[in-house]
mmCIF file of C-alpha atoms in Angstrom:
data_model
loop_
_atom_site.group_PDB
_atom_site.id
_atom_site.type_symbol
_atom_site.label_atom_id
_atom_site.label_comp_id
_atom_site.label_asym_id
_atom_site.label_seq_id
_atom_site.Cartn_x
_atom_site.Cartn_y
_atom_site.Cartn_z
ATOM 1 C CA MET A 1 84.736 88.328 107.150
ATOM 2 C CA LYS A 2 81.127 87.614 108.032
ATOM 3 C CA HIS A 3 79.720 88.108 111.484
ATOM 4 C CA LYS A 4 76.823 87.010 113.618
ATOM 5 C CA ASN A 5 74.104 87.729 111.058
ATOM 6 C CA ASN A 6 76.209 86.335 108.183
ATOM 7 C CA ILE A 7 76.344 89.787 106.618
ATOM 8 C CA THR A 8 79.438 91.130 104.960
ATOM 9 C CA PRO A 9 79.374 94.955 105.190
ATOM 10 C CA ILE A 10 79.024 96.728 101.889
ATOM 11 C CA ASN A 11 82.237 97.643 100.135
ATOM 12 C CA GLY A 12 82.933 100.927 98.410
ATOM 13 C CA LYS A 13 82.262 99.507 94.952
ATOM 14 C CA ASN A 14 78.748 98.449 95.797
ATOM 15 C CA TYR A 15 77.876 101.705 97.529
ATOM 16 C CA LYS A 16 78.992 103.693 94.518
ATOM 17 C CA LYS A 17 76.710 101.672 92.301
ATOM 18 C CA MET A 18 73.743 102.422 94.531
ATOM 19 C CA LEU A 19 74.352 106.049 95.480
ATOM 20 C CA PRO A 20 74.365 108.632 92.687
ATOM 21 C CA LEU A 21 76.479 111.716 93.145
ATOM 22 C CA GLY A 22 74.257 113.447 95.614
ATOM 23 C CA GLY A 23 70.924 115.080 96.163
ATOM 24 C CA MET A 24 67.815 113.906 97.963
ATOM 25 C CA GLY A 25 66.454 112.154 94.893
ATOM 26 C CA GLY A 26 69.461 109.890 94.486
ATOM 27 C CA PHE A 27 69.512 109.015 98.165
ATOM 28 C CA LEU A 28 65.781 108.259 98.191
ATOM 29 C CA VAL A 29 66.156 105.891 95.252
ATOM 30 C CA ALA A 30 69.075 104.084 96.866
ATOM 31 C CA LEU A 31 67.450 103.955 100.269
ATOM 32 C CA LEU A 32 64.154 102.740 98.838
ATOM 33 C CA PHE A 33 65.956 99.978 96.982
ATOM 34 C CA MET A 34 67.835 98.840 100.065
ATOM 35 C CA LEU A 35 64.940 99.073 102.479
ATOM 36 C CA VAL A 36 61.969 97.987 100.426
ATOM 37 C CA SER A 37 63.423 95.272 98.229
ATOM 38 C CA CYS A 38 64.726 93.421 101.283
ATOM 39 C CA GLN A 39 61.477 93.136 103.184
ATOM 40 C CA LYS A 40 61.214 89.372 102.713
ATOM 41 C CA ASP A 41 64.346 88.958 104.863
ATOM 42 C CA ASP A 42 64.863 91.919 107.162
ATOM 43 C CA SER A 43 68.044 90.478 108.698
ATOM 44 C CA ASP A 44 70.064 89.806 105.545
ATOM 45 C CA LEU A 45 70.995 92.454 102.985
ATOM 46 C CA SER A 46 73.764 90.513 101.291
ATOM 47 C CA SER A 47 71.699 89.438 98.238
ATOM 48 C CA TYR A 48 70.621 92.987 97.448
ATOM 49 C CA MET A 49 73.772 95.046 97.703
ATOM 50 C CA GLU A 50 74.106 95.442 93.943
ATOM 51 C CA GLN A 51 71.215 96.377 91.725
ATOM 52 C CA GLY A 52 70.111 93.312 89.786
ATOM 53 C CA GLY A 53 72.035 91.148 92.246
ATOM 54 C CA GLY A 54 70.415 87.925 91.092
ATOM 55 C CA GLU A 55 67.106 88.360 92.896
ATOM 56 C CA THR A 56 63.884 90.058 91.862
ATOM 57 C CA PRO A 57 63.168 93.052 94.113
ATOM 58 C CA ALA A 58 59.890 93.055 95.992
ATOM 59 C CA PRO A 59 57.176 95.405 94.717
ATOM 60 C CA THR A 60 57.796 99.052 95.546
ATOM 61 C CA SER A 61 55.885 100.239 98.618
ATOM 62 C CA THR A 62 55.714 103.530 100.449
ATOM 63 C CA ILE A 63 58.731 105.405 101.695
ATOM 64 C CA GLN A 64 57.819 107.881 104.389
ATOM 65 C CA THR A 65 60.075 110.928 104.541
ATOM 66 C CA ILE A 66 59.888 113.006 107.715
ATOM 67 C CA SER A 67 61.808 116.288 107.887
ATOM 68 C CA ILE A 68 62.826 117.547 111.336
ATOM 69 C CA ALA A 69 64.281 121.064 111.460
ATOM 70 C CA TYR A 70 65.793 122.121 114.785
ATOM 71 C CA ASN A 71 65.502 125.775 115.776
ATOM 72 C CA GLY A 72 66.840 126.504 119.244
ATOM 73 C CA ASN A 73 64.391 125.058 121.748
ATOM 74 C CA SER A 74 61.814 123.957 119.183
ATOM 75 C CA VAL A 75 61.490 121.874 116.035
ATOM 76 C CA THR A 76 59.479 122.021 112.846
ATOM 77 C CA VAL A 77 58.251 118.655 111.585
ATOM 78 C CA LEU A 78 57.038 118.022 108.025
ATOM 79 C CA GLY A 79 55.706 114.815 106.476
ATOM 80 C CA ASP A 80 54.670 113.066 109.690
ATOM 81 C CA ASP A 81 51.334 111.843 108.333
ATOM 82 C CA ASN A 82 51.132 108.944 110.810
ATOM 83 C CA GLY A 83 51.943 110.819 114.016
ATOM 84 C CA LEU A 84 55.259 109.114 114.671
ATOM 85 C CA VAL A 85 57.056 112.209 116.029
ATOM 86 C CA LYS A 86 56.701 113.696 119.492
ATOM 87 C CA SER A 87 58.814 116.520 120.896
ATOM 88 C CA ASN A 88 59.527 118.186 124.193
ATOM 89 C CA GLY A 89 61.147 121.417 123.164
ATOM 90 C CA ALA A 90 63.899 120.294 120.784
ATOM 91 C CA HIS A 91 64.132 116.789 122.268
ATOM 92 C CA VAL A 92 62.493 114.589 119.650
ATOM 93 C CA ILE A 93 61.213 111.012 119.933
ATOM 94 C CA VAL A 94 60.327 109.066 116.782
ATOM 95 C CA ASN A 95 58.321 105.972 117.673
ATOM 96 C CA ALA A 96 58.085 103.974 114.456
ATOM 97 C CA SER A 97 58.027 100.534 116.054
ATOM 98 C CA ALA A 98 54.694 99.632 114.467
ATOM 99 C CA SER A 99 55.377 101.289 111.104
ATOM 100 C CA THR A 100 55.786 98.996 108.076
ATOM 101 C CA ASP A 101 56.652 101.785 105.651
ATOM 102 C CA SER A 102 60.240 102.434 104.700
ATOM 103 C CA LEU A 103 61.355 105.398 106.789
ATOM 104 C CA LEU A 104 63.722 108.284 106.094
ATOM 105 C CA LEU A 105 64.387 111.047 108.636
ATOM 106 C CA VAL A 106 65.911 114.261 107.275
ATOM 107 C CA LEU A 107 67.563 116.353 109.997
ATOM 108 C CA SER A 108 68.615 120.001 109.717
ATOM 109 C CA GLY A 109 68.945 123.176 111.772
ATOM 110 C CA THR A 110 70.584 124.038 115.094
ATOM 111 C CA SER A 111 69.866 123.415 118.765
ATOM 112 C CA ASP A 112 72.107 123.546 121.823
ATOM 113 C CA ASN A 113 69.415 121.784 123.849
ATOM 114 C CA GLY A 114 68.059 119.029 121.647
ATOM 115 C CA SER A 115 68.276 115.364 120.685
ATOM 116 C CA LEU A 116 66.815 112.585 118.541
ATOM 117 C CA LEU A 117 65.648 109.236 119.970
ATOM 118 C CA VAL A 118 64.359 106.600 117.519
ATOM 119 C CA TYR A 119 62.371 103.420 118.209
ATOM 120 C CA ARG A 120 62.028 101.153 115.187
ATOM 121 C CA GLU A 121 61.747 97.437 114.365
ATOM 122 C CA LYS A 122 62.960 97.610 110.748
ATOM 123 C CA LYS A 123 65.981 99.167 109.066
ATOM 124 C CA PHE A 124 65.695 102.868 108.220
ATOM 125 C CA GLY A 125 67.636 105.900 107.032
ATOM 126 C CA ILE A 126 68.736 109.232 108.467
ATOM 127 C CA GLN A 127 69.942 112.035 106.231
ATOM 128 C CA LEU A 128 71.970 114.833 107.838
ATOM 129 C CA ASN A 129 71.361 118.042 105.917
ATOM 130 C CA GLY A 130 73.248 120.722 107.840
ATOM 131 C CA LEU A 131 72.570 119.764 111.473
ATOM 132 C CA THR A 132 74.192 121.157 114.630
ATOM 133 C CA LEU A 133 72.854 119.337 117.679
ATOM 134 C CA HIS A 134 73.961 119.401 121.325
ATOM 135 C CA ASN A 135 72.414 117.385 124.129
ATOM 136 C CA ALA A 136 73.769 118.368 127.539
ATOM 137 C CA THR A 137 72.261 115.328 129.277
ATOM 138 C CA GLY A 138 72.773 112.436 126.864
ATOM 139 C CA ALA A 139 73.242 111.256 123.302
ATOM 140 C CA ALA A 140 72.606 113.725 120.509
ATOM 141 C CA ILE A 141 71.324 110.899 118.265
ATOM 142 C CA ASN A 142 70.199 107.668 119.936
ATOM 143 C CA ASN A 143 69.052 104.805 117.694
ATOM 144 C CA GLN A 144 67.260 102.097 119.673
ATOM 145 C CA CYS A 145 66.582 100.018 116.531
ATOM 146 C CA LYS A 146 68.534 96.757 116.362
ATOM 147 C CA LYS A 147 68.323 96.651 112.572
ATOM 148 C CA SER A 148 70.461 98.609 110.118
ATOM 149 C CA LEU A 149 70.708 102.398 110.223
ATOM 150 C CA TYR A 150 71.798 104.038 106.955
ATOM 151 C CA LEU A 151 73.252 107.387 108.022
ATOM 152 C CA TYR A 152 73.835 109.570 104.963
ATOM 153 C CA VAL A 153 75.683 112.897 105.282
ATOM 154 C CA ASN A 154 74.349 115.146 102.547
ATOM 155 C CA ASP A 155 76.715 116.505 99.909
ATOM 156 C CA GLY A 156 78.341 119.827 100.762
ATOM 157 C CA THR A 157 76.936 120.028 104.309
ATOM 158 C CA THR A 158 78.689 120.232 107.680
ATOM 159 C CA ASN A 159 76.981 118.465 110.579
ATOM 160 C CA THR A 160 78.033 118.562 114.230
ATOM 161 C CA LEU A 161 76.947 116.381 117.152
ATOM 162 C CA THR A 162 78.041 116.968 120.769
ATOM 163 C CA ASP A 163 77.012 115.765 124.214
ATOM 164 C CA GLY A 164 77.412 117.221 127.698
ATOM 165 C CA GLU A 165 79.769 116.298 130.511
ATOM 166 C CA THR A 166 77.130 114.290 132.405
ATOM 167 C CA TYR A 167 74.211 112.085 131.300
ATOM 168 C CA ALA A 168 70.811 111.970 132.966
ATOM 169 C CA ASP A 169 69.887 108.702 134.679
ATOM 170 C CA THR A 170 67.718 106.678 132.305
ATOM 171 C CA GLU A 171 66.890 103.069 131.502
ATOM 172 C CA ILE A 172 67.541 103.816 127.831
ATOM 173 C CA SER A 173 71.024 102.795 126.694
ATOM 174 C CA GLN A 174 73.116 105.739 125.517
ATOM 175 C CA LYS A 175 76.812 105.018 125.300
ATOM 176 C CA GLY A 176 77.975 108.009 123.310
ATOM 177 C CA THR A 177 77.109 111.173 121.439
ATOM 178 C CA LEU A 178 76.051 109.117 118.416
ATOM 179 C CA PHE A 179 74.759 105.764 119.652
ATOM 180 C CA SER A 180 73.096 102.863 117.836
ATOM 181 C CA GLU A 181 71.843 99.491 119.006
ATOM 182 C CA GLY A 182 71.989 98.152 115.431
ATOM 183 C CA GLN A 183 74.433 98.227 112.531
ATOM 184 C CA VAL A 184 75.397 101.630 111.133
ATOM 185 C CA TYR A 185 76.321 102.314 107.510
ATOM 186 C CA LEU A 186 77.978 105.744 107.384
ATOM 187 C CA MET A 187 77.740 107.171 103.871
ATOM 188 C CA GLY A 188 77.634 110.407 101.903
ATOM 189 C CA ASN A 189 79.883 113.192 100.671
ATOM 190 C CA GLY A 190 79.494 115.749 103.453
ATOM 191 C CA THR A 191 81.230 116.377 106.788
ATOM 192 C CA LEU A 192 80.220 114.906 110.144
ATOM 193 C CA ASN A 193 81.849 116.143 113.369
ATOM 194 C CA VAL A 194 81.186 114.103 116.531
ATOM 195 C CA THR A 195 82.550 115.070 119.968
ATOM 196 C CA GLY A 196 82.264 112.964 123.125
ATOM 197 C CA ASN A 197 82.467 114.875 126.412
ATOM 198 C CA CYS A 198 81.055 112.209 128.752
ATOM 199 C CA LYS A 199 81.273 108.733 127.208
ATOM 200 C CA HIS A 200 82.332 107.650 123.719
ATOM 201 C CA ALA A 201 81.969 109.919 120.716
ATOM 202 C CA ILE A 202 80.450 107.181 118.494
ATOM 203 C CA ALA A 203 79.220 103.892 119.957
ATOM 204 C CA CYS A 204 77.493 100.921 118.341
ATOM 205 C CA ASP A 205 76.359 97.652 119.890
ATOM 206 C CA ASP A 206 76.724 95.993 116.485
ATOM 207 C CA TYR A 207 79.091 96.939 113.630
ATOM 208 C CA ILE A 208 79.896 100.101 111.667
ATOM 209 C CA SER A 209 80.827 100.404 107.993
ATOM 210 C CA VAL A 210 82.239 103.672 106.603
ATOM 211 C CA ASP A 211 81.994 104.452 102.907
ATOM 212 C CA GLY A 212 81.480 107.166 100.302
ATOM 213 C CA ASN A 213 83.485 110.389 100.314
ATOM 214 C CA LEU A 214 82.446 111.130 103.872
ATOM 215 C CA THR A 215 84.639 113.358 106.052
ATOM 216 C CA LEU A 216 84.338 112.134 109.644
ATOM 217 C CA ASN A 217 85.987 114.107 112.452
ATOM 218 C CA VAL A 218 85.814 112.431 115.883
ATOM 219 C CA LYS A 219 87.009 113.818 119.213
ATOM 220 C CA SER A 220 86.758 112.463 122.739
ATOM 221 C CA SER A 221 88.138 113.750 126.023
ATOM 222 C CA THR A 222 86.588 111.039 128.214
ATOM 223 C CA GLY A 223 86.108 107.769 126.316
ATOM 224 C CA ASN A 224 86.893 106.090 123.031
ATOM 225 C CA GLY A 225 86.527 107.831 119.704
ATOM 226 C CA ILE A 226 84.641 104.970 118.025
ATOM 227 C CA LYS A 227 83.469 101.960 120.089
ATOM 228 C CA VAL A 228 81.919 98.952 118.315
ATOM 229 C CA ASN A 229 80.966 95.482 119.511
ATOM 230 C CA ASP A 230 80.930 93.526 116.258
ATOM 231 C CA GLY A 231 83.555 95.144 114.065
ATOM 232 C CA LEU A 232 84.502 98.223 112.077
ATOM 233 C CA TRP A 233 84.989 98.342 108.299
ATOM 234 C CA ILE A 234 86.580 101.428 106.730
ATOM 235 C CA ASN A 235 86.153 101.243 102.968
ATOM 236 C CA ASN A 236 86.494 104.884 101.979
ATOM 237 C CA GLY A 237 86.280 108.445 103.238
ATOM 238 C CA THR A 238 88.495 110.684 105.346
ATOM 239 C CA LEU A 239 88.575 109.996 109.086
ATOM 240 C CA ASP A 240 90.319 112.123 111.708
ATOM 241 C CA ILE A 241 90.087 110.698 115.239
ATOM 242 C CA ASN A 242 91.598 112.523 118.214
ATOM 243 C CA VAL A 243 91.352 111.089 121.735
ATOM 244 C CA SER A 244 92.920 112.705 124.800
ATOM 245 C CA ALA A 245 91.533 110.624 127.698
ATOM 246 C CA ASP A 246 93.810 108.334 129.707
ATOM 247 C CA ALA A 247 93.670 104.680 128.555
ATOM 248 C CA ALA A 248 91.203 105.621 125.794
ATOM 249 C CA ARG A 249 91.313 104.304 122.244
ATOM 250 C CA GLY A 250 90.751 106.051 118.963
ATOM 251 C CA ILE A 251 88.993 102.909 117.741
ATOM 252 C CA LYS A 252 87.919 100.150 120.160
ATOM 253 C CA SER A 253 86.433 97.027 118.604
ATOM 254 C CA ASP A 254 85.414 93.916 120.498
ATOM 255 C CA SER A 255 85.712 92.137 117.154
ATOM 256 C CA VAL A 256 87.652 92.894 113.954
ATOM 257 C CA VAL A 257 88.930 96.084 112.345
ATOM 258 C CA VAL A 258 89.160 95.957 108.537
ATOM 259 C CA ILE A 259 90.527 98.802 106.398
ATOM 260 C CA THR A 260 90.204 98.524 102.619
ATOM 261 C CA GLY A 261 90.489 102.196 101.612
ATOM 262 C CA GLY A 262 90.130 105.793 102.673
ATOM 263 C CA ASN A 263 92.450 108.091 104.589
ATOM 264 C CA THR A 264 92.420 107.583 108.366
ATOM 265 C CA THR A 265 94.388 109.592 110.941
ATOM 266 C CA ILE A 266 94.267 108.679 114.634
ATOM 267 C CA THR A 267 95.930 110.578 117.490
ATOM 268 C CA THR A 268 95.937 109.620 121.168
ATOM 269 C CA SER A 269 97.617 111.491 124.018
ATOM 270 C CA GLY A 270 96.339 109.778 127.180
ATOM 271 C CA ASP A 271 98.524 108.005 129.727
ATOM 272 C CA CYS A 272 98.158 104.584 131.377
ATOM 273 C CA VAL A 273 95.547 103.759 134.015
ATOM 274 C CA TYR A 274 95.918 100.988 136.591
ATOM 275 C CA ASP A 275 93.267 98.277 136.187
ATOM 276 C CA LYS A 276 92.575 96.522 139.514
ATOM 277 C CA GLU A 277 90.669 93.664 137.871
ATOM 278 C CA VAL A 278 93.661 92.471 135.864
ATOM 279 C CA ASP A 279 96.315 93.863 138.200
ATOM 280 C CA ASP A 280 98.000 95.664 135.332
ATOM 281 C CA TYR A 281 98.134 98.989 133.548
ATOM 282 C CA SER A 282 95.794 99.729 130.666
ATOM 283 C CA SER A 283 97.221 102.053 128.043
ATOM 284 C CA ALA A 284 95.812 104.322 125.378
ATOM 285 C CA ALA A 285 95.891 103.034 121.800
ATOM 286 C CA CYS A 286 94.999 104.364 118.397
ATOM 287 C CA ILE A 287 93.331 101.022 117.591
ATOM 288 C CA LYS A 288 92.431 98.279 120.067
ATOM 289 C CA CYS A 289 90.730 95.182 118.675
ATOM 290 C CA ASP A 290 89.951 91.792 120.190
ATOM 291 C CA CYS A 291 90.049 89.948 116.857
ATOM 292 C CA ASP A 292 92.147 90.379 113.710
ATOM 293 C CA PHE A 293 93.201 93.742 112.348
ATOM 294 C CA THR A 294 93.365 93.559 108.544
ATOM 295 C CA MET A 295 94.421 96.245 106.075
ATOM 296 C CA THR A 296 94.429 95.855 102.289
ATOM 297 C CA GLY A 297 94.338 99.458 101.043
ATOM 298 C CA GLY A 298 94.017 103.112 101.964
ATOM 299 C CA THR A 299 96.168 105.163 104.327
ATOM 300 C CA LEU A 300 96.364 104.802 108.106
ATOM 301 C CA THR A 301 98.460 107.256 110.134
ATOM 302 C CA MET A 302 98.657 106.730 113.902
ATOM 303 C CA THR A 303 100.409 108.784 116.569
ATOM 304 C CA SER A 304 100.365 108.015 120.302
ATOM 305 C CA SER A 305 102.159 110.334 122.722
ATOM 306 C CA GLY A 306 101.030 109.167 126.170
ATOM 307 C CA ASP A 307 102.969 106.990 128.593
ATOM 308 C CA GLY A 308 102.825 103.375 127.410
ATOM 309 C CA GLY A 309 100.704 104.293 124.385
ATOM 310 C CA LYS A 310 100.173 101.927 121.455
ATOM 311 C CA GLY A 311 99.514 102.394 117.777
ATOM 312 C CA ILE A 312 97.682 99.089 117.297
ATOM 313 C CA ASN A 313 96.986 96.771 120.234
ATOM 314 C CA CYS A 314 95.502 93.561 118.834
ATOM 315 C CA SER A 315 94.560 90.424 120.769
ATOM 316 C CA THR A 316 95.069 88.168 117.748
ATOM 317 C CA GLN A 317 96.839 88.984 114.445
ATOM 318 C CA VAL A 318 97.748 92.100 112.512
ATOM 319 C CA ILE A 319 97.508 91.261 108.807
ATOM 320 C CA PHE A 320 98.818 93.971 106.507
ATOM 321 C CA LYS A 321 98.434 93.300 102.782
ATOM 322 C CA GLY A 322 98.392 96.743 101.170
ATOM 323 C CA GLY A 323 98.002 100.484 101.532
ATOM 324 C CA THR A 324 100.156 102.737 103.678
ATOM 325 C CA LEU A 325 100.429 102.278 107.426
ATOM 326 C CA SER A 326 102.442 104.469 109.786
ATOM 327 C CA ALA A 327 102.415 103.972 113.559
ATOM 328 C CA VAL A 328 104.557 106.201 115.787
ATOM 329 C CA THR A 329 104.628 106.240 119.591
ATOM 330 C CA THR A 330 106.580 108.926 121.418
ATOM 331 C CA GLY A 331 105.544 108.257 125.030
ATOM 332 C CA ASP A 332 107.590 107.135 128.000
ATOM 333 C CA ASN A 333 107.609 103.680 129.567
ATOM 334 C CA ASP A 334 107.168 104.692 133.204
ATOM 335 C CA GLU A 335 104.088 102.549 133.851
ATOM 336 C CA GLY A 336 103.437 100.847 130.506
ATOM 337 C CA LYS A 337 105.480 99.837 127.508
ATOM 338 C CA PRO A 338 104.838 101.933 124.416
ATOM 339 C CA LYS A 339 104.705 99.917 121.194
ATOM 340 C CA ALA A 340 103.771 100.922 117.687
ATOM 341 C CA ILE A 341 102.230 97.525 116.841
ATOM 342 C CA LYS A 342 101.455 94.978 119.563
ATOM 343 C CA THR A 343 99.747 91.623 118.984
ATOM 344 C CA ASP A 344 99.393 88.306 120.773
ATOM 345 C CA LEU A 345 99.501 86.029 117.713
ATOM 346 C CA GLY A 346 101.708 87.671 115.145
ATOM 347 C CA ILE A 347 102.268 90.475 112.632
ATOM 348 C CA ILE A 348 102.144 89.469 108.952
ATOM 349 C CA VAL A 349 103.214 91.932 106.238
ATOM 350 C CA SER A 350 102.830 91.036 102.558
ATOM 351 C CA GLY A 351 102.350 94.278 100.615
ATOM 352 C CA GLY A 352 102.063 98.066 100.687
ATOM 353 C CA SER A 353 104.146 100.355 102.880
ATOM 354 C CA PHE A 354 104.484 99.525 106.586
ATOM 355 C CA THR A 355 106.281 101.739 109.137
ATOM 356 C CA ALA A 356 106.382 101.265 112.912
ATOM 357 C CA LYS A 357 108.479 103.537 115.138
ATOM 358 C CA VAL A 358 108.921 104.084 118.883
ATOM 359 C CA ALA A 359 110.966 106.349 121.095
ATOM 360 C CA LYS A 360 111.227 103.636 123.759
ATOM 361 C CA SER A 361 110.500 99.893 124.022
ATOM 362 C CA TRP A 362 109.656 97.886 120.837
ATOM 363 C CA ALA A 363 108.285 99.088 117.539
ATOM 364 C CA CYS A 364 106.692 95.679 116.857
ATOM 365 C CA ASP A 365 105.764 93.051 119.432
ATOM 366 C CA SER A 366 104.241 89.868 117.996
ATOM 367 C CA GLY A 367 103.671 88.219 121.355
ATOM 368 C CA TYR A 368 106.823 86.090 121.089
ATOM 369 C CA GLY A 369 108.918 85.647 124.221
ATOM 370 C CA ASP A 370 108.996 87.683 127.417
ATOM 371 C CA ASP A 371 111.390 89.917 129.341
ATOM 372 C CA SER A 372 113.844 87.035 129.668
ATOM 373 C CA THR A 373 114.025 86.487 125.874
ATOM 374 C CA SER A 374 117.047 88.039 124.204
ATOM 375 C CA ASP A 375 116.551 91.062 121.973
ATOM 376 C CA GLY A 376 118.005 89.164 119.038
ATOM 377 C CA GLU A 377 115.542 86.310 119.339
ATOM 378 C CA ARG A 378 112.571 88.639 119.788
ATOM 379 C CA LEU A 379 113.684 90.677 116.799
ATOM 380 C CA ALA A 380 113.827 87.568 114.636
ATOM 381 C CA HIS A 381 110.210 86.781 115.460
ATOM 382 C CA CYS A 382 108.634 90.247 115.681
ATOM 383 C CA VAL A 383 107.357 90.420 112.068
ATOM 384 C CA THR A 384 106.608 87.775 109.440
ATOM 385 C CA VAL A 385 107.469 89.208 106.026
ATOM 386 C CA GLU A 386 105.968 87.505 102.965
ATOM 387 C CA GLY A 387 107.025 87.981 99.352
ATOM 388 C CA THR A 388 109.951 90.144 98.253
ATOM 389 C CA PRO A 389 109.749 93.708 99.541
ATOM 390 C CA LYS A 390 111.838 96.520 98.062
ATOM 391 C CA GLU A 391 112.754 97.619 101.584
ATOM 392 C CA ASN A 392 112.949 95.314 104.586
ATOM 393 C CA SER A 393 114.511 97.003 107.594
ATOM 394 C CA ILE A 394 113.652 95.518 110.975
ATOM 395 C CA ALA A 395 115.172 96.974 114.144
ATOM 396 C CA LYS A 396 113.979 97.213 117.725
ATOM 397 C CA LYS A 397 112.734 100.797 117.516
ATOM 398 C CA LEU A 398 112.037 101.082 113.792
ATOM 399 C CA VAL A 399 110.484 98.688 111.301
ATOM 400 C CA LYS A 400 110.141 99.735 107.639
ATOM 401 C CA ILE A 401 108.834 97.357 104.989
ATOM 402 C CA SER A 402 107.688 98.441 101.532
ATOM 403 C CA TYR A 403 106.840 96.637 98.319
#
């Protein structure tokens, strides 16, 4: 699926072609290719995703690498030849709005009172190279650039981002511990831990694509684990998302969610919250999306234990073509109705292994009928099964389909 800029996020195959097996040198080459060769059209990367993709790359220009090492209440900056970096203690501002060079920021070290704020007009890269960063009054990393951010987690490193329980009043948007105005491509072979204590853990006003052998651990006790406006694509990697807030979602997308690979585990434990605007209860969900949910590969394991909790809550269709999906809800139905898979326009299963299970209410709800519709009629319409599965067991509280 393409979105507002007519860009299809990179798939795992293309990333692997562009990113050698690690090291700064390989990342610099890949980043330089992506950033520099696309300068003639800064809003469209689709023609350049594969090397030799049918177009002649623009001449190589300068890539500016700035290293920022956090050390308690101070930072050490190397490579800032143009004076782009300013710091107040360990709170760093990179103002590269006027810079035409390709830009790479390499972050390392530890601070429990620090942050990174970036202003930029063109796409750029951040490499995490063993960073532990806590900002008690806002986002740990705040990208104010509306173009693409390539966030690479260096091989063999563990990186941790956390925020505080309150944010300082500011005109600068900061919706989570890791926040970006523009698209985010999460890549690499290391580990990234992100915890949200005030708002969301990860928030993006555009889309996010996850690839590489990245290990991404996300926790939130107040908001959503990952919140995106224009879609989430999971192509590879290992994701573990744990959300405990009432009515919070492991993944909340105002657009699509597409899973083509990787190993994703999502756990929610929050209860329902009454929403005065809609005069109804809002429940926690492992995945909540306002457009289609599509899965063609990988593994997705979802568990929701709160009252009225959902595995997937989709405003349109759930389209499951392959991979392994398991959604289990164990919560009560005191205020809301727990459902493993809930959609408004249908659930279509045509491949892979699909399991939906509830302790109460319906395992699968395709939006057909209402409380006056008989169980038999609702059951007949709850899932559309295509092809010839090896197992096709559809009951009110348990649906198992495998090919």
